[in-house]
Amino acid sequence: SSGINAEYGVRNTENLAAIRDELKARRVASVNVYDIVIDFCLLDSFDDLDAPPASLTSVMSNSWISQSLRKSMLSTAVWGMISSKSGKSKPGGFLNKFYKIMSSLTPALAWGFLGDDATLKPICSAIRTNVISALNKIFDETQTNYSSVESLSADLYSILFECAEDLNTQLELALS
């Protein structure tokens, strides 16, 4: 068992109620993979990328500002936003730990999605496209059979395997 599970994981029943309360305040309906990982983490982030603040967009599109300065400004803006969210979370709670992790990952990912790095941007775009495509297939009743656990498992495996293969191909092309 990892330190996270032992210390503040959902398997620890004492923590589960606290995690539920924290996430409910953030409009997370249930403590499950879909609601936390897919909806709260991925889809909300993709929505944020679709409508970045105007001040950030103007800096990112300003060719007079060097790439390194734009990258630094983006990192500072993202870090500030995450720091603000973290400050509103329960000290030592699930969201506080989540935001600490995100403060390390998000600036690089934001640069990949919003910056002009010729290698990183297509990779981030491919990841986003593949995740959205897989989710669309998973929740499309014409592509996923929900009639039994066995058929659902087989379809989920097939869709996710196809997504991984597509992503692998796109990554190999981007990095070659």
Coordinates of C-alpha atoms in Angstrom, one line a residue:
S1 CA 0.0 0.0 0.0
S2 CA 1.4 3.4 -0.9
G3 CA 1.8 6.2 1.5
I4 CA -1.0 8.1 -0.1
N5 CA -3.5 5.3 0.4
A6 CA -2.4 4.7 4.0
E7 CA -2.4 8.3 4.9
Y8 CA -5.3 9.8 3.1
G9 CA -6.7 7.3 0.6
V10 CA -10.3 6.4 -0.1
R11 CA -9.7 2.9 1.2
N12 CA -9.4 4.4 4.7
T13 CA -13.0 4.7 5.7
E14 CA -12.2 7.4 8.2
N15 CA -11.0 9.6 5.2
L16 CA -13.8 8.7 2.8
A17 CA -16.4 11.0 4.4
A18 CA -14.0 13.9 4.5
I19 CA -13.0 13.4 0.9
R20 CA -16.7 13.2 -0.1
D21 CA -17.5 16.5 1.7
E22 CA -14.5 18.2 0.1
L23 CA -15.4 17.0 -3.4
K24 CA -19.1 17.7 -2.9
A25 CA -18.3 21.4 -2.3
R26 CA -16.6 21.3 -5.8
R27 CA -19.7 19.7 -7.4
V28 CA -18.2 16.2 -7.6
A29 CA -21.2 13.9 -7.4
S30 CA -19.6 10.8 -6.2
V31 CA -16.2 9.4 -5.2
N32 CA -15.4 7.2 -8.3
V33 CA -13.0 7.1 -11.2
Y34 CA -15.4 8.8 -13.6
D35 CA -16.4 11.7 -11.4
I36 CA -12.9 12.4 -9.9
V37 CA -10.4 11.5 -12.6
I38 CA -12.3 11.9 -15.8
D39 CA -14.8 14.7 -15.0
F40 CA -13.1 16.7 -12.3
C41 CA -9.5 16.4 -13.4
L42 CA -9.5 15.9 -17.2
L43 CA -12.7 17.3 -18.6
D44 CA -12.8 20.4 -16.4
S45 CA -9.1 21.1 -17.4
F46 CA -10.0 20.7 -21.0
D47 CA -12.8 23.2 -20.6
D48 CA -10.4 25.6 -18.9
L49 CA -8.1 25.3 -21.8
D50 CA -10.9 26.2 -24.2
A51 CA -11.4 29.6 -22.5
P52 CA -8.2 30.8 -21.0
P53 CA -8.3 34.4 -19.5
A54 CA -8.0 37.1 -22.1
S55 CA -4.8 38.5 -20.4
L56 CA -3.2 35.1 -20.8
T57 CA -4.3 34.7 -24.4
S58 CA -2.9 38.2 -25.3
V59 CA 0.5 37.3 -23.7
M60 CA 0.7 33.9 -25.4
S61 CA -0.1 35.3 -28.8
N62 CA 2.3 38.3 -28.5
S63 CA 5.2 37.5 -30.8
W64 CA 7.2 40.5 -29.4
I65 CA 7.6 38.6 -26.1
S66 CA 10.2 35.9 -26.1
Q67 CA 9.2 32.3 -25.8
S68 CA 11.0 31.9 -22.5
L69 CA 9.3 34.9 -21.0
R70 CA 5.9 33.7 -22.3
K71 CA 6.6 30.3 -20.8
S72 CA 7.6 31.9 -17.5
M73 CA 4.5 34.2 -17.4
L74 CA 2.2 31.2 -18.2
S75 CA 3.8 29.2 -15.4
T76 CA 3.5 32.0 -12.9
A77 CA -0.2 32.6 -13.9
V78 CA -1.0 28.9 -13.6
W79 CA 0.9 28.5 -10.4
G80 CA -1.0 31.5 -8.9
M81 CA -4.4 30.1 -9.9
I82 CA -3.6 26.7 -8.4
S83 CA -2.1 28.3 -5.3
S84 CA -5.4 30.3 -4.9
K85 CA -7.5 27.2 -5.2
S86 CA -5.2 25.3 -2.8
G87 CA -5.5 28.1 -0.2
K88 CA -9.3 27.6 -0.2
S89 CA -9.0 23.9 0.4
K90 CA -8.9 22.1 3.7
P91 CA -5.3 22.0 5.0
G92 CA -4.0 18.5 4.7
G93 CA -7.1 17.4 2.9
F94 CA -7.6 15.6 -0.4
L95 CA -7.9 18.7 -2.5
N96 CA -4.9 20.4 -0.8
K97 CA -2.8 17.4 -1.7
F98 CA -4.3 17.3 -5.2
Y99 CA -3.4 21.0 -5.8
K100 CA 0.1 20.4 -4.6
I101 CA 0.6 17.7 -7.2
M102 CA -1.0 19.9 -9.9
S103 CA 1.2 22.8 -9.1
S104 CA 4.1 20.7 -10.4
L105 CA 2.4 19.2 -13.4
T106 CA 0.1 21.9 -14.7
P107 CA 2.6 24.6 -15.8
A108 CA 4.3 22.1 -18.1
L109 CA 1.0 20.9 -19.4
A110 CA -0.4 24.4 -19.9
W111 CA 2.7 25.3 -21.9
G112 CA 2.1 22.1 -24.0
F113 CA -1.5 23.1 -24.7
L114 CA -1.3 26.9 -24.9
G115 CA 2.4 27.5 -25.9
D116 CA 4.1 27.3 -29.2
D117 CA 6.5 24.5 -28.6
A118 CA 6.6 22.6 -32.0
T119 CA 7.2 19.2 -30.3
L120 CA 5.1 19.5 -27.2
K121 CA 2.0 21.1 -28.6
P122 CA 1.1 18.3 -31.1
I123 CA 1.7 15.7 -28.4
C124 CA -0.7 17.5 -25.9
S125 CA -3.2 17.9 -28.7
A126 CA -3.0 14.2 -29.5
I127 CA -3.5 13.3 -25.9
R128 CA -6.6 15.5 -25.6
T129 CA -8.1 14.3 -28.9
N130 CA -7.6 10.6 -27.9
V131 CA -9.1 11.1 -24.4
I132 CA -12.1 12.9 -25.8
S133 CA -12.6 10.3 -28.6
A134 CA -12.3 7.4 -26.1
L135 CA -14.9 9.0 -23.8
N136 CA -17.3 9.7 -26.6
K137 CA -17.1 6.1 -27.7
I138 CA -17.4 4.8 -24.1
F139 CA -20.6 6.8 -23.5
D140 CA -22.1 6.1 -27.0
E141 CA -24.6 3.3 -26.7
T142 CA -24.1 2.4 -30.3
Q143 CA -20.4 1.8 -29.7
T144 CA -20.4 0.4 -26.2
N145 CA -22.6 -2.5 -25.1
Y146 CA -24.0 -1.9 -21.6
S147 CA -26.1 -5.1 -21.5
S148 CA -23.8 -7.1 -19.2
V149 CA -20.6 -6.6 -17.3
E150 CA -18.8 -8.9 -19.7
S151 CA -19.8 -7.1 -22.8
L152 CA -19.1 -3.7 -21.2
S153 CA -15.7 -4.9 -20.0
A154 CA -14.8 -6.2 -23.5
D155 CA -15.9 -2.9 -25.2
L156 CA -14.1 -0.8 -22.7
Y157 CA -10.9 -2.8 -23.2
S158 CA -11.2 -2.6 -26.9
I159 CA -11.9 1.2 -26.9
L160 CA -9.1 2.0 -24.5
F161 CA -6.6 -0.3 -26.3
E162 CA -7.5 1.4 -29.6
C163 CA -7.0 4.8 -28.0
A164 CA -3.6 3.7 -26.6
E165 CA -2.5 2.4 -30.0
D166 CA -3.6 5.6 -31.8
L167 CA -1.9 7.7 -29.2
N168 CA 1.3 5.6 -29.4
T169 CA 1.3 6.0 -33.2
Q170 CA 0.8 9.8 -32.9
L171 CA 3.5 10.1 -30.3
E172 CA 6.0 8.2 -32.4
L173 CA 5.2 10.5 -35.4
A174 CA 5.6 13.6 -33.3
L175 CA 8.8 12.5 -31.7
S176 CA 10.5 11.2 -34.9

